[in-house]
Structure formats: structure tokens, C-alpha cells
Amino acid sequence: MNRINKVLNKKREILSIYFTAGFPDLSDTTSIIKSLDNCGVDMIEIGLPFSDPLADGPTIQESSTKALKNGMTTKKLFEQLKGLRKETNIPLIIMGYFNPIMQYGVESFCKDCELAGIDGLIIPDLPVEIYNNNYKTIFEKYNLLNMFLITPQTSDKRIRFIDEISSGFIYMVSSFSITGSVNSFKKEQTKYFERINKMNLSSPLIIGFGISNKQTYLDAIKNSNGAIIGSAFIKHLKKYGVGKVSDFINKIRN
Amino acid sequence: MKNSYNVDKNGFYGDFGGAFIPEMMHANIEELKSKYLKISSEISFKKEFDDLLEKYVGRPTPLYYAKRLSKKYNTKVYLKREDLCHTGAHKINNTIGQILLAKKLGKTRIIAETGAGQHGVATATVCALMGIKCIIYMGEVDISRQAPNVARMKMLGAEVKPAISGSKTLKDATNEAIRDWINNPVDTHYIIGSVVGPHPYPDMVARFQSVIGNEVKKQLKKVEGNENPNYVIACVGGGSNAAGIFYPYLDNEKVKIICVEAAGKGINSGESAATSVLGKEGIIHGSKTLLMQTQDGQITEPYSISAGLDYPGVGPMHANLYKSGRGKFISIEDKDAMEWGLILSRMEGIIPAIETSHAFAVLDKMKFKKTDVIVFNCSGRGDKDLDTYIEYFKL
Ligand SMILES: Cc1ncc(COP(=O)(O)O)c(C=O)c1O
């Protein structure tokens, strides 16, 4: 069974952490993964940096720009991940935009993901329909789950469709927002979480975008199977460096 | 049936186009897709659109026979005078269309990106006209090189927000506008300024701009007895003035289509915006098209002296015109474009925008016959570029 599904089956209150590969330094990728695993994080999203990350806010735009300046490339990331699976069993997801993947070749990319021990992908600008018609069989051939996003504007009908074709979790965008935009959840958001929960979807839900501290994490896991933290973690990395990863996680969890 | 060079029912031009968008934009794009044709073909919409184009924009714009140029190049040169539109460029044809559409969709807040500032001014203008709140994203670099347009936008009541990421030009302003839309999906309409972005934008903008080509047909028929010229020529940033003048001729292969790109300091200088030569297929701003990028798929930073052509992609219609061979692409360097700014000023008494100057430089690059009828889209006037011209020529 795919490592993502295993974690989803076993537990709720999942904590997933996003970071940008190659940030703060080019060679930090694997040590960040190992530290996150050591302090009990359940799942990791490795951001493949892109020059024009449309769905991301200033924090991730900045970490991506820095990572690219450091020399991060798709090929480089796969090189860095080589051998990592001997050391960790944590589910690994690559989050990246479609253009770099297209230039690498979708099939070559998926193949190298499997070789590197990647379990799934999140590609915000690859719409569900295009994935379903053109790429689903390739992803499946290499045992990669593809996670889709839903937002407060996604209609019930579309959510049902997404639920049907999802094999991992549904990534529930917390609000009308790009990443990194909010500090606390408002009433409408809680209402939206409740609306989705009432739909009794078969896919687990993980909430992301705007989870920045213990409070928003707790609010999120009340309404879902778990939460993804990105921008807040990147800010922490930028300020305190790779050595202090556990401080951040402990503040969220304890 | 013969292939058409226009959009197909799935939003593609050949291999190009579509809507590669994050889910956060899905509802808005879907709403536009399901309504833009219906709304824009309603009689009341058309009437209001045509009325504003006539009485507010000043259409039809003249088709001017450029006597001295024609004589010098021993051919027949016509200029479609979009520079005479209210606000000084073709951009307002599209913003009038989109603001009417936004109103029908019940939107109360308008955002737009701008490069040269012409689209920003055209958007700020229609927002003032309709009493709607307006926010314009503009790259920091462009803010400093197009100061007169920034001042105009402010005068018109728009808020100008600098885009400070990446190359700080048009591409980055577009990113910021898209992010704004993702954050404000309910009350906001995004008026894209060219035939770029996810479907249905390229088609929608091309339709609103098609008034240019449709007028040319009628005007040429009158003066030449034939609605078809031998050539239509336009500069291409994103491609909207080109799409507008090509529109009625797309599937009429007797009319040759010439797209003029900005070569910047030279194709191989590393400072260029000649997408057809330097670009590869990929995805930018939600559309599959030709774009300048690294081998690794990172979008590269283009360069052109003209802010309106300083974009690393072209619209999907143009990518298809290039790939299919239907359109011929020519790239013009800064120095030739600047020279033509002066030539047009001194030979015809028309000071063109630097974007527009690129198109005319083709006269030195191609051979035309005496009997050829050539129509240039004179897309905009050069008031906004006077500082750049004056500094360049030390006038
Ligand atoms: C006068 C003028 N011409 C051309 C352009 C290029 O845009 P497009 O290729 O969409 O016509 C601009 C853009 O700002 C412009 O101001």
C-alpha cells in the first residue's frame, strides 16, 4: 500500500509540512526531511521551486526564487533524494507547478519520482479534467497518488467528482487565498469546513493554506484528518535555520 | 472541414491554449466560459459596446494612406490609426468590452496588469466611466520607465500597486493580478490586457479587438475596391492588437500575416523578447503556448526597450500561427524600432509608441511589390515614450 494511504488509514490529526527544496541552502533538502521525520511529522511536501508560483504568496515565492538562485533543478532534486528511502519511511509528496514537469517530460518525471521513493504529487495548475484525460494512467503506472485541491468556491457537484477520482487525500484550501495569507480562521471558513464534512466524502481531507500556528492547526484538525503548514515553516527556517526544525514542530504539537 | 486558425470549442488553437489553472480560479474561469459568448452576443450588449466605441473611443479609427512612406518604399502602405483611440492605443477596445461584461456579471471591483501602462490607463478609464473601483498591478521597473501613464492612472482614480517579484515587469504584474483574483474571487473581475491567459481570455479579448480588422475590411474595400490587403502587419507583445487586425483574415490565406516581435538588444544577446525564436512550448499564466524558459522549465526574464513587448510568451493564437506557418514572425531590435519612431514622426507626422515602431521596421526587412497593399496596425501613440525617445536621441 502507498505510504500516504497507510498514514491516512492509521491516524487523524495528521501534520504535514511543506518546504521548498534547495532552501535556505541547496544542500538542505534531505536534512530537513530527516529532521521533520525525527520530530514526528506525519507527511512531507517537497516544493519543487518554480519561477512563477501563481498559487503561492510572497513567502513561498521568495523561497522558490532563492532555491532557484541556489541552483535547484528537477534533476538536482532527484539526485538529492537518491538513497533517502534507506533512512526514512515518511510519506513524501512533491508539490510543483506543471511547466517544469512538462519540460522534464511527464513520464520521465513520474518514473524518477517512483525511483526516488516519492508517493504522490500535488500540481496546483494541472486541472482535474486535464489530469484525468491525459495523465492519470501515467501517474498510476508509477504508483503516484495525485492530490486535488478544493476551495470554498468549489461546487458540491465538482467536489463529488474530485472525490470519486481521488485515491489519496483531498487538499482543502482553507479560504479564498493564496498560501500564507491568514492568521486565524473566520466564521465563514468554519462554516465551509462543516459543509464539506456533512458531504461524507470517501477521501480523507487535509486542510492547507493559512495554517500558521497551534491555534489554526487545532481548528483545522477539528474539521479534517489533518493540516498542512507551509509558509509559516519557511519563515521559521529562514529565521532560525535548519538546526531548529524541532522547535517549530514542538510549538504546533505540544 | 478545413482547419481554422481561430479557437476551437475546447479553447485551443491547434496545440495551444486551454486553461491550466489552479482550482482557486476554476469557478471564475468557468463562469466566464459559460457566459462570455452569450452575454457579448446579446443585442443590448452589442448596442452599448458599439455606442461607446463610437462616441467615447472615437471609432471607426481612420485607415490612413501613408503617401511619403509608400513612395519611399515603392509600395502601398496603410496605417490603421489605433493611436487615435481615446487613451492612445487599441487597448481600450478590450477594456470597454470587459467592463460591460463585468457589470453583467455583477462584479464591483476591477483588477488589471499593465506593462507599458496603456492597458492600465484603458482599464482605469473605463472604471472611472462606470464608477467601479480599480486596482492596477504594474512591475516596479515599468513604473519608472512609463511614468506619464502611472500619473494618468492615478488621475483617473485607480490604485497602482507595484509588482516587486522576478523581473518586476509585465509577467510579474500578471502574477500579482492573478494572486489578487485568487484572494478576491467573488466581487472581482480581472481584465486581462492581451490575448493571453487561460481560455476564454484569448478568445474574448480577440473578439473585442476584432473591431480593428472588421473596420479595415470595410475601409479598404472603399479605397482599394478590395477588402483584402496583401499583408497585415502588427507588433506582438501578448498579441492583442495583432489578433484584432488579423481576426477577419485568419482563415483567408490570400492575406499574409506578419507578426513583429521585440528582439531587444539582439536575439543572441541574452536580452531579448523574441518568443518565436527563443521560446519553447510550455505553460504561462494558465495557457499552453510558446514561452521563453530555461531547460528546466523556469520562465526567463525577457528584455525589450518597450515595456508593452517585454513579455516572455505570446498568446496561444500566435503560437499556432507560428507553428502552422500561417504567420510569419520577424524580430526587430531596439535600435531599429527606435529609429522607426523617428522616421514615422518625421515622414508622416505621427509619433508612434515604441511597441508600434517595431512593426514599421519590417519595411526595411522585407521586399514588397509596387502593387502590394500593406496594412500596419498603428497600435498606439508615443506620448508615453517621449522621455525614452528624447533620452535615446539626445533631442
Ligand atoms: C501601443 C501598444 N502596442 C502594442 C502593445 C502590445 O500588446 P499587444 O501585443 O497585446 O497588442 C502595447 C502594450 O502595452 C501597446 O501599448
XYZ file of C-alpha atoms and ligand atoms in Angstrom:
665
model
C 0.000 0.000 0.000
C 1.121 3.557 -0.762
C 2.728 5.212 2.273
C 0.261 8.108 2.061
C -2.738 5.794 2.312
C -1.125 3.944 5.206
C -0.778 7.129 7.227
C -4.280 8.273 6.274
C -5.732 4.930 7.403
C -3.942 4.916 10.697
C -4.499 8.310 12.081
C -6.209 11.641 12.290
C -4.552 14.863 13.417
C -2.040 14.440 10.633
C 0.624 17.100 10.453
C 2.108 17.625 7.037
C 4.906 20.102 6.448
C 5.737 21.859 3.181
C 9.178 23.224 2.443
C 10.920 24.405 -0.710
C 13.663 22.107 -1.949
C 17.021 23.875 -2.031
C 16.131 26.480 0.589
C 17.741 28.041 2.633
C 20.761 26.247 1.095
C 20.900 23.980 -1.902
C 22.040 21.019 0.179
C 19.432 21.384 2.957
C 16.739 19.255 1.290
C 17.497 15.888 2.865
C 18.473 17.154 6.300
C 15.133 18.992 6.524
C 13.298 15.798 5.587
C 15.166 13.772 8.193
C 14.642 16.352 10.942
C 10.928 16.562 10.193
C 10.671 12.774 10.328
C 12.589 12.670 13.615
C 10.278 15.086 15.341
C 7.174 13.162 14.446
C 5.747 14.920 11.427
C 3.447 12.559 9.521
C 3.907 13.628 5.919
C 6.164 15.928 3.910
C 5.576 18.043 0.845
C 8.721 18.838 -1.025
C 8.239 22.004 -3.024
C 9.843 21.863 -6.449
C 10.665 25.530 -6.950
C 9.133 27.421 -9.868
C 9.887 30.919 -11.097
C 6.225 31.941 -11.228
C 4.285 30.178 -8.454
C 0.815 31.630 -9.080
C -0.981 29.965 -6.211
C 1.606 30.953 -3.643
C 2.114 34.070 -1.595
C 5.251 36.145 -1.084
C 6.930 33.748 1.384
C 6.961 30.778 -0.974
C 7.649 32.979 -3.997
C 10.718 34.196 -2.142
C 11.916 30.766 -1.007
C 11.421 29.471 -4.560
C 13.390 32.327 -6.067
C 16.177 31.729 -3.557
C 16.194 27.972 -4.194
C 16.474 28.550 -7.941
C 19.279 31.007 -7.358
C 20.981 28.349 -5.226
C 20.898 26.105 -8.284
C 17.966 23.815 -7.560
C 16.623 21.949 -10.598
C 14.337 18.973 -11.078
C 17.293 16.754 -11.866
C 19.189 18.011 -8.851
C 16.257 17.238 -6.556
C 16.118 13.641 -7.757
C 19.872 13.332 -7.194
C 19.493 14.633 -3.651
C 16.700 12.192 -2.875
C 18.730 9.184 -4.013
C 19.268 6.793 -1.133
C 16.981 8.710 1.227
C 14.470 5.862 1.326
C 17.013 3.746 3.205
C 16.772 6.251 6.022
C 13.126 7.243 6.243
C 9.719 5.820 5.588
C 7.752 9.055 5.883
C 5.284 9.712 3.019
C 6.807 12.143 0.538
C 4.834 14.300 -1.837
C 6.282 16.597 -4.470
C 4.391 19.847 -4.877
C 5.269 21.638 -8.069
C 3.890 23.585 -10.985
C 3.218 21.884 -14.272
C 5.651 23.644 -16.608
C 8.890 22.287 -15.109
C 7.320 18.817 -15.054
C 6.247 19.154 -18.685
C 9.749 20.200 -19.724
C 11.241 17.221 -17.856
C 8.717 15.007 -19.620
C 5.688 13.879 -17.615
C 6.517 10.188 -17.924
C 10.239 10.626 -17.117
C 9.247 12.739 -14.155
C 6.843 10.139 -12.800
C 9.391 7.390 -13.354
C 12.086 9.296 -11.468
C 9.605 10.066 -8.692
C 8.985 6.369 -8.196
C 12.713 5.638 -8.248
C 13.272 8.308 -5.601
C 10.530 6.886 -3.392
C 8.006 9.679 -3.922
C 4.462 8.653 -3.025
C 2.346 11.390 -4.519
C 2.119 14.705 -6.295
C 0.308 17.989 -5.889
C 0.323 20.104 -9.043
C -1.879 23.142 -8.469
C -2.047 24.244 -12.104
C -2.836 20.849 -13.572
C -6.637 20.864 -13.618
C -8.558 17.747 -12.661
C -10.029 17.253 -16.134
C -6.716 17.506 -17.961
C -5.131 15.100 -15.470
C -7.969 12.667 -15.830
C -7.930 12.673 -19.634
C -4.194 12.785 -20.274
C -2.022 11.795 -17.353
C -3.884 9.538 -14.922
C -2.619 6.294 -16.419
C 0.987 7.514 -16.340
C 0.760 8.550 -12.686
C -0.786 5.213 -11.788
C 1.836 3.254 -13.707
C 4.450 4.693 -11.354
C 2.342 4.326 -8.209
C 1.898 8.033 -7.641
C -1.199 9.427 -5.982
C -2.326 12.799 -7.288
C -3.921 15.123 -4.774
C -6.511 17.680 -5.869
C -7.486 20.958 -4.293
C -10.933 22.194 -3.361
C -11.808 25.726 -2.266
C -14.828 27.461 -0.716
C -15.957 28.169 -4.298
C -15.825 24.571 -5.493
C -19.371 23.358 -6.116
C -20.740 20.258 -4.407
C -21.029 18.563 -7.767
C -17.389 19.185 -8.568
C -16.310 18.073 -5.104
C -18.154 14.785 -5.654
C -16.327 14.338 -8.964
C -12.963 15.086 -7.342
C -13.762 12.716 -4.501
C -14.532 9.980 -6.981
C -11.248 10.184 -8.833
C -9.047 10.850 -5.779
C -7.044 7.982 -4.407
C -5.158 9.853 -1.685
C -6.495 12.831 0.228
C -8.348 15.923 -0.873
C -6.394 19.100 -0.236
C -8.884 21.507 1.211
C -7.806 25.113 0.666
C -8.818 26.885 3.855
C -10.063 30.114 2.334
C -10.149 32.360 -0.668
C -6.447 32.704 -0.653
C -3.002 32.114 -1.905
C -0.650 30.455 0.566
C 0.411 32.310 3.662
C -2.345 34.873 3.887
C -4.190 34.464 7.203
C -3.594 34.305 10.935
C -6.839 32.915 12.245
C -9.944 31.323 10.795
C -13.141 33.244 10.449
C -16.714 32.153 10.826
C -17.285 31.591 7.108
C -14.341 29.254 7.000
C -15.644 27.158 9.825
C -18.993 27.027 8.025
C -17.261 25.851 4.878
C -15.417 23.141 6.803
C -18.727 21.985 8.234
C -20.418 21.983 4.827
C -17.702 19.745 3.401
C -17.771 17.420 6.384
C -21.517 16.940 6.003
C -20.899 15.656 2.470
C -19.365 12.472 3.903
C -16.721 12.167 1.245
C -14.858 8.927 0.866
C -11.471 10.661 0.616
C -9.771 11.980 3.727
C -9.478 15.771 3.938
C -6.345 17.686 4.765
C -6.590 21.435 5.241
C -3.885 23.723 3.949
C -3.132 27.403 3.194
C -3.013 29.835 6.067
C -2.214 27.350 8.861
C 0.434 29.183 10.773
C 0.338 28.352 14.474
C -1.030 25.991 17.085
C -4.451 27.626 17.095
C -5.065 27.339 13.350
C -3.657 23.805 13.392
C -6.110 22.783 16.129
C -9.008 24.439 14.317
C -8.058 22.628 11.144
C -7.773 19.148 12.637
C -11.119 19.557 14.356
C -12.630 19.697 10.886
C -10.464 17.284 8.950
C -7.926 14.484 9.020
C -5.027 16.846 9.227
C -3.313 20.046 8.263
C -0.513 21.235 6.031
C 1.809 24.020 7.142
C 3.977 25.763 4.560
C 4.721 29.477 4.682
C 4.982 29.603 8.490
C 7.562 26.811 8.435
C 9.555 28.515 5.656
C 9.608 31.718 7.691
C 10.915 29.734 10.657
C 13.626 28.120 8.518
C 14.652 31.483 7.188
C 14.960 32.948 10.653
C 16.410 30.074 12.660
C 17.953 27.764 10.070
C 17.796 24.011 9.600
C 19.066 23.200 13.097
C 15.904 24.406 14.825
C 13.242 22.456 12.960
C 12.065 20.663 16.120
C 11.316 23.951 17.915
C 8.734 24.780 15.291
C 7.090 21.364 15.298
C 7.004 21.207 19.099
C 5.217 24.538 19.263
C 2.499 23.244 16.966
C 2.097 19.837 18.530
C 2.641 20.334 22.270
C -13.632 20.736 -42.942
C -10.545 22.861 -43.337
C -8.600 23.680 -40.203
C -9.384 27.048 -38.747
C -6.817 29.294 -37.152
C -9.444 30.513 -34.745
C -10.226 28.954 -31.377
C -11.889 25.522 -31.190
C -14.725 24.594 -28.876
C -12.309 23.401 -26.189
C -10.430 26.678 -26.061
C -7.449 25.541 -28.131
C -5.707 26.974 -31.177
C -4.136 23.817 -32.598
C -1.967 22.529 -29.766
C -2.093 25.778 -27.831
C -4.378 27.412 -25.303
C -6.640 25.697 -22.790
C -6.921 26.596 -19.135
C -4.091 25.319 -16.932
C -5.287 26.999 -13.785
C -5.253 26.280 -10.091
C -8.549 25.142 -8.604
C -8.805 28.531 -6.858
C -9.552 30.111 -10.248
C -11.844 27.395 -11.505
C -15.180 28.906 -10.512
C -14.378 32.303 -12.029
C -12.991 30.933 -15.276
C -15.898 28.540 -15.556
C -18.356 31.399 -15.055
C -16.669 33.435 -17.781
C -16.501 30.463 -20.103
C -20.163 29.719 -19.773
C -21.297 33.334 -20.138
C -18.941 35.418 -22.275
C -20.355 34.416 -25.652
C -23.921 34.577 -24.522
C -23.600 37.992 -22.901
C -21.476 39.555 -25.639
C -23.876 38.445 -28.353
C -26.953 39.939 -26.681
C -28.358 42.805 -28.730
C -28.368 45.206 -25.783
C -24.724 44.422 -25.023
C -23.675 44.923 -28.626
C -25.538 48.167 -28.828
C -23.899 49.560 -25.709
C -20.462 48.323 -26.832
C -20.770 49.813 -30.329
C -22.167 53.028 -28.949
C -19.260 53.510 -26.544
C -16.737 52.626 -29.227
C -18.225 55.268 -31.481
C -18.935 58.111 -29.098
C -16.382 57.556 -26.363
C -13.426 55.838 -28.018
C -13.814 57.632 -31.333
C -14.322 54.721 -33.715
C -14.072 53.948 -36.521
C -10.418 54.964 -36.467
C -9.117 56.151 -39.841
C -7.331 53.947 -42.329
C -4.660 56.354 -43.482
C -2.716 56.026 -46.737
C 0.881 56.942 -45.875
C 1.928 58.775 -49.000
C 5.553 59.519 -48.288
C 6.304 56.093 -46.871
C 4.567 54.452 -49.823
C 6.633 56.477 -52.220
C 9.900 55.753 -50.470
C 9.286 52.009 -50.328
C 7.545 51.861 -53.693
C 4.506 50.027 -52.374
C 1.131 50.894 -50.830
C 1.317 51.494 -47.095
C -1.793 51.991 -44.996
C -1.915 52.729 -41.277
C -4.832 51.655 -39.140
C -4.861 54.525 -36.702
C -5.478 52.867 -33.339
C -3.210 55.551 -31.902
C -6.178 57.895 -32.305
C -8.369 55.903 -29.933
C -9.238 57.633 -26.676
C -6.331 56.974 -24.254
C -3.911 56.493 -27.136
C -3.915 52.817 -28.049
C -6.048 49.881 -29.122
C -6.200 48.597 -25.548
C -9.441 50.421 -24.789
C -11.464 48.345 -27.289
C -10.962 45.398 -24.973
C -11.467 47.230 -21.691
C -14.805 48.645 -22.874
C -15.943 45.118 -23.727
C -14.752 43.619 -20.473
C -16.115 46.331 -18.206
C -19.570 45.840 -19.739
C -19.201 42.113 -19.205
C -18.037 42.627 -15.604
C -21.115 44.724 -14.933
C -23.377 41.999 -16.317
C -21.609 39.520 -14.038
C -22.332 41.762 -11.049
C -18.667 42.457 -10.249
C -17.843 45.560 -8.212
C -14.061 45.585 -8.208
C -11.692 45.529 -11.205
C -8.074 44.444 -11.310
C -5.654 44.501 -14.231
C -1.990 44.075 -15.060
C -0.118 46.510 -17.220
C 3.256 46.726 -18.934
C 3.518 49.951 -20.892
C 0.697 51.333 -18.817
C -1.600 51.620 -21.845
C -3.804 48.790 -20.674
C -3.686 50.167 -17.141
C -4.829 53.564 -18.376
C -7.512 51.998 -20.561
C -8.771 49.995 -17.582
C -8.646 52.940 -15.184
C -10.565 54.942 -17.783
C -13.465 52.531 -18.181
C -13.623 52.071 -14.401
C -13.936 55.836 -13.981
C -16.581 55.810 -16.694
C -18.599 53.187 -14.848
C -17.790 54.263 -11.286
C -16.105 50.980 -10.374
C -13.127 50.513 -8.046
C -9.899 49.827 -9.931
C -6.556 48.329 -8.927
C -3.683 48.114 -11.419
C -0.630 45.906 -10.961
C 2.493 47.173 -12.651
C 6.093 45.989 -12.449
C 8.373 48.272 -10.497
C 10.690 48.625 -13.497
C 7.796 49.626 -15.737
C 6.511 52.126 -13.183
C 9.740 54.041 -13.552
C 10.015 53.839 -17.358
C 6.370 54.711 -18.058
C 5.852 57.492 -15.548
C 3.304 59.503 -17.582
C 0.942 56.548 -17.663
C 1.292 55.956 -13.935
C 0.297 59.570 -13.397
C -2.693 59.164 -15.727
C -3.912 56.086 -13.867
C -3.702 57.941 -10.571
C -5.506 60.930 -12.053
C -8.264 58.562 -13.148
C -8.659 57.305 -9.590
C -7.005 53.915 -9.894
C -4.694 52.448 -7.300
C -1.356 51.429 -8.838
C 0.311 48.562 -6.982
C 3.948 47.762 -7.798
C 4.914 44.166 -8.590
C 8.258 43.624 -6.916
C 8.998 39.962 -7.651
C 11.004 38.450 -10.510
C 11.913 40.791 -13.345
C 9.466 43.388 -11.983
C 7.835 43.756 -15.394
C 4.675 42.604 -17.178
C 4.975 38.893 -16.323
C 5.237 39.669 -12.640
C 2.419 42.196 -12.714
C 0.294 39.439 -14.270
C 1.264 37.030 -11.466
C 0.233 39.592 -8.880
C -3.100 40.254 -10.575
C -3.835 36.529 -10.689
C -2.986 36.245 -6.982
C -5.307 39.129 -6.209
C -8.083 37.359 -8.099
C -7.469 34.141 -6.183
C -7.791 36.112 -2.942
C -10.895 38.005 -4.100
C -12.858 35.655 -6.304
C -16.367 36.804 -5.542
C -16.558 40.546 -6.159
C -13.654 40.974 -8.584
C -13.262 40.743 -12.340
C -9.792 40.521 -13.815
C -9.472 42.486 -17.068
C -6.550 40.842 -18.850
C -4.975 43.223 -21.345
C -3.949 40.907 -24.127
C -4.851 37.642 -25.832
C -3.092 35.666 -23.110
C -4.136 33.771 -20.002
C -6.485 30.821 -19.649
C -9.361 30.189 -22.052
C -11.686 32.041 -22.574
C -9.495 35.145 -22.216
C -7.558 34.888 -25.506
C -10.767 34.419 -27.478
C -12.702 37.021 -25.541
C -10.023 39.687 -25.966
C -9.544 38.803 -29.655
C -13.288 39.225 -30.244
C -13.374 42.635 -28.575
C -10.323 43.702 -30.595
C -11.673 42.280 -33.866
C -13.387 45.606 -34.460
C -9.985 46.761 -35.792
C -9.815 44.197 -38.603
C -13.505 44.445 -39.374
C -13.173 48.172 -39.936
C -10.076 47.675 -42.109
C -12.069 45.382 -44.395
C -14.757 47.970 -44.990
C -12.312 50.842 -45.334
C -10.044 49.012 -47.778
C -12.990 47.964 -49.889
C -13.834 51.641 -50.261
C -10.375 52.873 -51.205
C -8.892 49.862 -52.987
C -12.040 48.146 -54.179
C -10.859 45.021 -52.415
C -11.289 44.220 -48.754
C -8.208 42.001 -48.716
C -4.765 43.524 -48.386
C -1.682 41.524 -49.376
C -0.206 41.896 -45.899
C -1.378 42.749 -42.406
C 1.438 43.614 -40.036
C 1.376 44.177 -36.282
C 3.694 44.141 -33.314
C 3.193 41.328 -30.837
C 3.614 41.631 -27.093
C 0.900 39.329 -25.870
C -0.728 39.738 -29.258
C -3.974 41.693 -28.856
C -3.530 44.449 -31.446
C -2.270 41.787 -33.847
C -5.191 39.454 -33.107
C -7.589 42.344 -33.626
C -6.358 43.253 -37.076
C -5.762 39.632 -38.172
C -9.127 38.419 -36.927
C -11.245 38.596 -40.088
C -8.315 37.398 -42.208
C -7.212 34.419 -40.112
C -8.695 31.817 -42.427
C -8.192 33.796 -45.620
C -4.747 32.676 -46.678
C -4.574 35.145 -49.543
C -3.823 37.725 -46.876
C -0.343 37.264 -45.431
C 0.063 37.733 -41.703
C 3.236 39.245 -40.253
C 3.908 39.260 -36.504
C 6.669 41.538 -35.260
C 8.408 40.669 -32.030
C 10.920 42.588 -29.942
C 14.467 41.289 -30.356
C 15.696 43.655 -27.636
C 19.470 44.004 -27.855
C 19.630 41.123 -30.337
C 18.314 37.574 -30.487
C 21.521 36.082 -29.115
C 22.324 38.857 -26.669
C 20.549 37.268 -23.735
C 18.429 40.410 -23.599
C 15.522 39.804 -25.908
C 11.798 39.139 -26.025
C 11.675 37.276 -29.356
C 9.486 34.437 -28.178
C 9.077 32.643 -31.504
C 12.836 32.205 -31.846
C 13.789 31.785 -28.199
C 10.670 30.121 -26.845
C 9.545 26.540 -26.394
C 6.119 25.062 -25.765
C 5.083 25.343 -22.165
C 2.603 26.906 -19.784
C 2.489 30.510 -18.704
C -0.359 32.281 -16.942
C -2.708 29.367 -17.460
C -2.190 28.916 -21.174
C -0.217 26.400 -23.196
C 1.822 28.436 -25.614
C 5.328 29.390 -26.691
C 7.381 30.906 -23.924
C 10.944 31.751 -23.071
C 12.198 29.394 -20.413
C 15.237 27.519 -19.178
C 15.760 23.881 -19.995
C 14.389 23.164 -16.542
C 11.105 24.916 -17.267
C 11.730 28.125 -15.322
C 10.297 31.150 -17.101
C 13.079 33.516 -18.115
C 13.130 37.253 -17.848
C 12.663 38.927 -21.206
C 14.023 42.273 -22.246
C 12.806 44.938 -24.636
C 13.171 48.697 -24.609
C 9.398 48.762 -24.991
C 7.507 47.798 -21.861
C 4.500 46.545 -23.843
C 6.531 43.916 -25.692
C 8.533 42.851 -22.650
C 6.700 39.559 -22.086
C 8.230 36.054 -22.194
C 5.290 34.477 -24.034
C 2.804 35.107 -26.814
C -0.889 34.324 -26.905
C -1.908 30.805 -27.980
C -3.398 32.087 -31.259
C 0.015 33.432 -32.229
C 1.842 30.302 -31.086
C -0.373 28.403 -33.501
C 0.128 30.941 -36.291
C 3.855 30.396 -35.830
C 3.840 26.617 -35.589
C 1.475 26.189 -38.523
C 3.394 28.642 -40.675
C 0.249 30.745 -41.213
C 2.003 33.749 -39.737
C 5.497 34.947 -40.480
C 7.449 36.148 -37.428
C 10.077 38.845 -37.640
C 12.102 40.159 -34.716
C 13.223 43.750 -34.543
C 15.968 45.100 -32.317
C 15.627 48.094 -30.014
C 17.787 50.305 -32.224
C 15.731 49.672 -35.382
C 12.487 50.219 -33.506
C 13.766 53.485 -32.061
C 14.945 54.615 -35.488
C 11.473 53.948 -36.861
C 9.924 56.021 -34.109
C 11.822 58.928 -35.574
C 11.161 58.009 -39.215
C 7.406 57.788 -38.756
C 7.390 61.036 -36.811
C 9.334 62.922 -39.470
C 7.847 61.352 -42.582
C 4.192 61.135 -41.619
C 3.871 63.409 -38.604
C 2.837 60.511 -36.383
C 4.784 59.784 -33.192
C 4.224 56.090 -32.536
C 4.512 54.131 -29.284
C 7.802 52.210 -29.210
C 5.786 48.960 -29.385
C 4.231 50.177 -32.610
C 7.568 51.345 -34.043
C 8.736 47.724 -34.098
C 6.087 46.857 -36.693
C 7.180 49.545 -39.166
C 10.794 48.370 -39.107
C 9.614 45.455 -41.244
C 9.691 47.832 -44.220
C 13.495 47.544 -44.130
C 13.480 43.792 -43.618
C 11.141 42.573 -46.345
C 10.737 43.272 -50.036
C 7.295 44.392 -51.162
C 5.905 44.775 -54.672
C 4.706 48.061 -56.065
C 1.152 46.745 -56.221
C 1.160 45.258 -52.727
C -1.323 46.676 -50.262
C 0.143 46.602 -46.764
C -1.829 47.458 -43.663
C 0.059 48.239 -40.481
C -1.674 48.319 -37.164
C -0.550 51.659 -35.762
C -1.404 50.348 -32.302
C -0.570 53.356 -30.180
C 0.855 56.824 -29.910
C 4.210 57.744 -28.446
C 3.329 60.359 -25.820
C 4.096 57.877 -23.066
C 7.521 57.202 -24.622
C 8.685 60.751 -25.204
C 11.192 60.608 -22.338
C 12.698 57.426 -23.725
C 12.874 58.795 -27.268
C 14.343 62.106 -26.163
C 16.968 60.498 -23.988
C 17.848 57.990 -26.734
C 18.245 60.570 -29.484
C 19.529 63.303 -27.176
C 16.942 65.616 -28.732
C 0.700 50.748 -28.200
C 0.868 49.323 -27.875
N 1.017 48.443 -28.865
C 1.178 47.129 -28.605
C 1.227 46.633 -27.328
C 1.485 45.168 -27.127
O 0.383 44.443 -26.691
P -0.422 43.504 -27.668
O 0.572 42.567 -28.295
O -1.375 42.798 -26.786
O -1.090 44.328 -28.689
C 1.064 47.513 -26.251
C 1.086 47.024 -24.866
O 1.151 47.702 -23.914
C 0.886 48.891 -26.539
O 0.739 49.786 -25.557
